[in-house]
XYZ file of C-alpha atoms in Angstrom:
253
model
C -3.831 -5.312 62.396
C -4.536 -6.645 65.861
C -1.866 -5.102 68.158
C -1.591 -8.419 69.993
C -0.961 -10.417 66.813
C 2.583 -11.729 66.578
C 3.891 -11.351 63.039
C 5.292 -14.632 61.768
C 8.716 -14.489 60.125
C 8.698 -14.910 56.374
C 10.112 -18.197 55.118
C 13.572 -17.942 53.574
C 13.462 -17.812 49.763
C 16.257 -20.390 49.567
C 17.467 -23.235 51.784
C 20.786 -23.080 53.597
C 23.443 -22.082 51.096
C 27.185 -22.668 50.840
C 29.110 -19.721 49.413
C 32.745 -20.434 48.572
C 35.282 -17.629 48.455
C 33.268 -15.771 51.092
C 36.248 -14.025 52.709
C 36.005 -11.024 50.384
C 34.640 -9.633 47.139
C 31.578 -11.177 45.528
C 31.478 -14.061 48.002
C 31.324 -11.765 50.998
C 28.631 -9.665 49.348
C 26.667 -12.810 48.500
C 26.789 -14.079 52.068
C 25.564 -10.766 53.466
C 22.813 -10.351 50.883
C 21.527 -13.893 51.313
C 21.510 -13.534 55.090
C 19.593 -10.256 54.781
C 16.892 -12.223 52.925
C 16.697 -14.763 55.734
C 18.822 -17.439 54.059
C 21.232 -19.303 56.376
C 24.736 -19.255 54.885
C 27.799 -21.466 55.295
C 30.612 -19.088 54.383
C 33.710 -20.927 53.122
C 37.083 -19.297 52.631
C 40.766 -19.559 53.461
C 40.972 -16.477 55.697
C 39.551 -17.459 59.096
C 39.879 -13.949 60.525
C 37.899 -12.359 57.687
C 35.292 -15.102 57.880
C 34.782 -14.535 61.605
C 34.415 -10.813 60.921
C 31.810 -11.631 58.288
C 29.910 -14.006 60.573
C 29.833 -11.315 63.283
C 27.772 -9.130 60.948
C 24.792 -11.497 60.757
C 23.585 -14.351 62.914
C 22.601 -16.434 59.872
C 26.191 -16.605 58.589
C 28.333 -19.499 59.777
C 32.072 -19.193 59.117
C 33.796 -22.349 57.869
C 37.505 -21.914 57.080
C 38.654 -24.250 54.299
C 41.234 -24.293 51.532
C 39.589 -25.686 48.401
C 42.988 -26.042 46.740
C 43.415 -29.125 48.948
C 41.461 -31.312 46.580
C 42.103 -34.494 48.549
C 40.248 -33.039 51.563
C 37.075 -32.041 49.730
C 35.166 -35.313 50.268
C 35.703 -35.095 54.040
C 34.783 -31.406 53.995
C 31.484 -32.167 52.265
C 30.673 -34.933 54.753
C 31.372 -32.643 57.704
C 29.183 -29.848 56.343
C 26.246 -32.156 55.594
C 26.506 -33.732 59.043
C 26.429 -30.288 60.657
C 23.829 -28.759 58.321
C 21.475 -31.411 56.893
C 19.183 -28.625 55.632
C 21.806 -27.575 53.075
C 20.224 -27.115 49.655
C 22.242 -24.648 47.562
C 25.920 -24.638 46.594
C 27.432 -21.481 45.072
C 30.911 -21.962 43.640
C 32.309 -18.439 43.754
C 35.928 -18.918 44.880
C 38.461 -18.012 42.230
C 42.071 -17.008 41.608
C 43.350 -14.963 38.694
C 47.057 -14.440 38.024
C 46.980 -11.357 35.819
C 50.097 -11.922 33.727
C 51.467 -13.568 30.611
C 52.508 -17.206 30.504
C 56.130 -16.190 29.855
C 56.333 -13.695 32.728
C 59.246 -14.324 35.082
C 58.150 -15.851 38.369
C 54.992 -17.478 37.020
C 55.511 -21.192 37.491
C 53.838 -24.561 37.517
C 52.716 -24.228 41.134
C 50.823 -21.037 40.287
C 49.136 -22.746 37.340
C 48.202 -25.756 39.467
C 46.672 -23.570 42.170
C 44.641 -21.586 39.659
C 43.306 -24.694 37.931
C 42.551 -26.468 41.207
C 40.660 -23.586 42.833
C 38.813 -22.402 39.732
C 37.921 -25.705 38.106
C 38.869 -28.917 39.912
C 37.498 -27.848 43.314
C 34.007 -26.925 42.031
C 33.779 -30.220 40.153
C 35.005 -32.274 43.122
C 32.870 -30.394 45.663
C 29.771 -30.795 43.496
C 30.383 -34.528 43.139
C 30.890 -34.902 46.887
C 27.654 -33.063 47.749
C 25.520 -34.420 44.919
C 24.058 -37.439 46.770
C 22.827 -35.099 49.511
C 21.471 -32.503 47.066
C 19.659 -35.189 45.032
C 17.903 -36.255 48.214
C 16.404 -32.785 48.660
C 13.003 -31.832 47.263
C 14.642 -28.815 45.612
C 18.340 -28.032 45.357
C 20.671 -25.941 43.247
C 24.304 -25.775 42.138
C 25.484 -22.344 40.988
C 28.789 -21.968 39.179
C 30.125 -18.423 38.948
C 31.835 -18.091 35.587
C 32.933 -15.059 33.607
C 32.622 -13.300 30.287
C 36.191 -14.586 29.831
C 34.717 -18.074 29.441
C 33.574 -16.879 26.010
C 36.733 -15.076 24.862
C 40.111 -14.938 26.648
C 41.948 -12.093 28.290
C 45.472 -11.502 27.013
C 47.035 -11.655 30.492
C 44.829 -14.346 32.003
C 45.176 -17.418 29.812
C 44.798 -19.982 32.592
C 41.968 -18.132 34.327
C 40.075 -17.814 31.041
C 40.593 -21.516 30.335
C 39.339 -22.545 33.775
C 36.212 -20.409 33.437
C 35.529 -21.879 29.997
C 35.953 -25.338 31.500
C 33.641 -24.506 34.391
C 31.013 -23.204 31.976
C 31.133 -26.426 29.935
C 31.001 -28.513 33.122
C 27.906 -26.557 34.148
C 26.226 -27.374 30.855
C 27.190 -31.053 31.059
C 25.969 -31.351 34.659
C 22.685 -29.701 33.680
C 22.189 -32.356 30.989
C 23.022 -35.154 33.430
C 20.620 -33.879 36.094
C 17.743 -32.989 33.790
C 14.514 -34.173 35.375
C 16.039 -34.365 38.859
C 15.451 -32.097 41.843
C 18.811 -30.354 41.333
C 18.910 -27.190 39.237
C 22.249 -26.173 37.677
C 22.936 -22.477 37.094
C 25.675 -20.533 35.305
C 26.187 -17.019 36.704
C 28.295 -15.068 34.196
C 30.163 -12.156 35.747
C 31.538 -9.010 34.112
C 34.533 -7.158 35.590
C 33.590 -6.714 39.252
C 35.235 -4.419 41.791
C 36.969 -6.882 44.130
C 40.434 -7.296 45.662
C 41.259 -9.612 42.713
C 40.682 -6.800 40.190
C 42.221 -4.000 42.258
C 44.216 -1.505 40.201
C 42.952 -2.526 36.775
C 39.984 -2.019 34.547
C 37.338 0.673 34.383
C 33.595 0.695 34.856
C 33.710 -2.185 37.306
C 30.457 -3.398 38.821
C 30.318 -3.095 42.636
C 30.422 -6.505 44.319
C 27.164 -5.787 46.151
C 25.318 -5.187 42.876
C 26.806 -8.351 41.364
C 25.635 -10.368 44.366
C 22.133 -8.910 44.260
C 21.815 -9.618 40.533
C 22.970 -13.213 40.990
C 20.440 -13.872 43.759
C 17.642 -12.154 41.813
C 18.351 -14.383 38.807
C 18.447 -17.451 41.030
C 15.096 -16.600 42.614
C 13.645 -15.971 39.150
C 14.524 -19.542 38.196
C 16.988 -18.665 35.456
C 19.540 -21.255 34.328
C 21.832 -18.623 32.776
C 22.350 -15.373 34.702
C 24.311 -12.767 32.762
C 25.194 -9.994 35.178
C 25.902 -6.336 34.417
C 27.786 -5.807 31.170
C 27.978 -9.587 30.724
C 24.353 -9.445 29.583
C 25.682 -8.343 26.184
C 27.919 -11.391 25.805
C 25.408 -13.798 24.183
C 24.418 -11.269 21.517
C 28.004 -10.256 20.798
C 29.142 -13.858 20.633
C 26.440 -14.583 18.085
C 26.581 -11.448 15.946
C 30.023 -9.927 16.535
C 32.422 -12.530 17.987
C 35.467 -10.615 16.739
C 34.350 -7.497 18.586
C 33.743 -9.479 21.766
C 37.224 -11.011 21.529
C 38.834 -7.581 21.111
C 36.860 -6.153 24.026
C 37.882 -8.924 26.397
C 41.543 -9.221 25.403
C 42.464 -6.239 27.563
C 39.711 -6.468 30.165
């Protein structure tokens, strides 16, 4: 190599990407991994302090504090992001809440249910709708919905969470049908039990968040529409051949 030749930076494998729930867990790992690959990231989350700490770790990460439970503000949020970052091309819906308890547990009320449904299901649908005109105007774009093995069979102490993930999975499939033939790809990333603050103190054999993030991005770059990560890769086969076994396995996940 000529010592005076200036090496040109490699093009980013993906356009600028929104990652929701980037304050911690899988979202944080996703933001860092994408940035390490040269992908500019808009990191959304409720915790401004954690987001600023995340953004300080890589110059390609832009912190954007936002509470997606405020459904009525999502249209304005989308407009602001597109105005600031017109090169936006990928939307990863990762933010999620899981109340790990029974429906009849004392202290679990309607407000908790509303928050869980809004963050896990309504916000991804509303945010996708708000950004869709922009994404459809791109040569290539992608919407990634992070679901769960619990979208296939419910957990005993996470009825609402399981229902929202099942709803998000079906929305993903419906959106894929609607956008067939367009420039927008729709992806379902199915997670197993991942080691995050949300799962702290429960479960065994949890997948590290960094490995989950790397697997999601690898599947996205490979062009897959369904990305089953870690132990979730066994879900399709179990659902087809041993649905009762899958249900028993996930009841106490």
